């Protein structure tokens, strides 16, 4: 793994930016922007773009990065999305300062640019129907045909365009198109639409407008208005770059940003498309946009990921032109690594089995010393109560254990973490089900703290919680949302590959008492189990709810391997 503490590794965009700076291009300015369309919540793919744009600005002196909402499509955009996007960018650790913009703020300017194009004879009002436009456009192998309206006079175009603005025409009756080249091999250059009529209220401009500029026209000009130097976008815009440049060249603007494309982040066992994630929400496949299984930034945050781990992840996956799918294991690695360093350790029993220590005094409680982080003494110690009745993990007991099982079993001795050695003497079973419901043990009073004067060794150390003192909690165990590596690849509906076991909720888990006051400021390692986080929405002192952020080790790789080999 690359070390992210040192100077970040270069990539082709950093190289371009460094070269531009050394040549004093743009008077040595670096201005980037992150331009989300507020039509959904941001996902992990957007995190890559955010880290790239804000990162490039931050690592160059005087560099700036704007947050610009690309809100040209009035029907799909909502205030809720705007607010969530701001929150997500801030949470990731980036600050746009006073550089918050909306493409809709430029509607009047954009209109004037369109008028200018008309006056230059570079744009015309086309009155073909949408179907006709499609037919006239041609295909990749056939050239297009000029629209019969292409030869309208400048005066007529100006008049019609103004009347479009005034609302004299119905949706779909006219569009304003750039007059470029219907024979261009690049379909984007075949007289693309610049403005369309859409009598829909806009979340910011209300009913001021009934014509709205198209994305390609808006984007390059918004970049130019804001003085962007490097307009970083994903590969699907590569074919749009000639159009991006065409508008800026024809309109002869002062600032002509350089568009540079990079590969989108695709994540295995995941989906990175707002539209598809919206479907999961609308069809109640998940609880909400911030369901902790969602690859949205809000879901990842609620699950308990740290912003630092996401930034490290984005640095590790690097930025390149080549399309690729990143292993979700790398995201999990990033949070595990981050929390391994900083998360305090605690004891929690998720699937409790009662253990009674018959020779321990009934009315006695001891406060035992426990380390908050065994590898980091600076994180100090805490006291945990111990008494006669405790809970251990159901998995840590087997009535009939195989040889290599080093945990509790009849006649066997184990160490209780930070406490004593206990030996299983007898078990009590449910008469009907035959399940073990209680384990009776004896303890060795000389083994306090985990060793004995005789130096006797026990192989297993298990965690526990004192029955009289522990606090109850619900614990939500998350698995991957999809059970197919690329749920989106084979033409079938991606929802077919939703993992039915992506959420398991355990109730009455037994936690050491200090966790009664846990708040979402802290992520914990439940020893031997994984990293956990108090759910910021549902958890309270009265009813604790913890999310499993990630397991301690990557058990998934092993499980899938086993499944594959058993088929
Ligand atoms: P989606 O397909 O999820 O709707 P989008 O590209 O339409 O994504 P935008 O809101 O337009 O979403 O994206 C804002 C910025 O984030 C754009 O510059 C876009 O290129 C970038 N972006 C979107 N998805 C990814 C991704 N998977 N990896 C990297 N950058 C992305
Ligand atoms: Mg988009």
Tab-separated table of N, CA and C in Angstrom, residues 38 40 67 69 71 77-87 100 102 203-204:
chain	number	residue	atom	x	y	z
A	38	UNK	N	-27.880	18.605	-8.560
A	38	UNK	CA	-28.595	18.253	-7.324
A	38	UNK	C	-29.829	17.392	-7.590
A	40	UNK	N	-29.825	14.012	-6.581
A	40	UNK	CA	-29.670	12.814	-5.765
A	40	UNK	C	-28.582	13.068	-4.742
A	67	UNK	N	-17.644	25.196	-5.445
A	67	UNK	CA	-18.740	24.230	-5.441
A	67	UNK	C	-19.831	24.844	-6.307
A	69	UNK	N	-23.464	24.084	-8.231
A	69	UNK	CA	-24.592	23.211	-8.529
A	69	UNK	C	-24.986	23.389	-9.986
A	71	UNK	N	-27.564	23.160	-11.913
A	71	UNK	CA	-29.013	23.009	-11.747
A	71	UNK	C	-29.783	23.544	-12.952
A	77	UNK	N	-34.468	18.563	-9.805
A	77	UNK	CA	-33.583	19.051	-8.764
A	77	UNK	C	-34.327	19.520	-7.532
A	78	UNK	N	-33.743	19.228	-6.404
A	78	UNK	CA	-34.434	19.544	-5.172
A	78	UNK	C	-33.516	20.141	-4.135
A	79	UNK	N	-34.136	20.973	-3.308
A	79	UNK	CA	-33.386	21.650	-2.253
A	79	UNK	C	-32.756	20.638	-1.299
A	80	UNK	N	-33.474	19.575	-1.013
A	80	UNK	CA	-32.953	18.542	-0.112
A	80	UNK	C	-31.597	18.035	-0.610
A	81	UNK	N	-31.493	17.859	-1.910
A	81	UNK	CA	-30.241	17.348	-2.468
A	81	UNK	C	-29.117	18.381	-2.332
A	82	UNK	N	-29.472	19.645	-2.557
A	82	UNK	CA	-28.462	20.706	-2.422
A	82	UNK	C	-27.874	20.679	-1.015
A	83	UNK	N	-28.749	20.621	-0.029
A	83	UNK	CA	-28.276	20.642	1.360
A	83	UNK	C	-27.436	19.412	1.680
A	84	UNK	N	-27.870	18.264	1.189
A	84	UNK	CA	-27.113	17.049	1.493
A	84	UNK	C	-25.735	17.101	0.834
A	85	UNK	N	-25.669	17.650	-0.352
A	85	UNK	CA	-24.386	17.714	-1.057
A	85	UNK	C	-23.411	18.625	-0.305
A	86	UNK	N	-23.928	19.760	0.162
A	86	UNK	CA	-23.061	20.669	0.931
A	86	UNK	C	-22.526	19.965	2.174
A	87	UNK	N	-23.445	19.267	2.850
A	87	UNK	CA	-23.047	18.575	4.080
A	87	UNK	C	-21.974	17.519	3.786
A	100	UNK	N	-19.482	29.442	-3.510
A	100	UNK	CA	-20.649	28.586	-3.764
A	100	UNK	C	-21.437	29.183	-4.920
A	102	UNK	N	-24.259	28.561	-8.424
A	102	UNK	CA	-25.323	27.781	-9.062
A	102	UNK	C	-25.326	28.147	-10.536
A	203	UNK	N	-36.081	25.285	-8.715
A	203	UNK	CA	-35.958	25.402	-7.253
A	203	UNK	C	-35.345	26.729	-6.808
A	204	UNK	N	-34.693	27.440	-7.705
A	204	UNK	CA	-34.131	28.728	-7.308
A	204	UNK	C	-34.728	29.901	-8.083
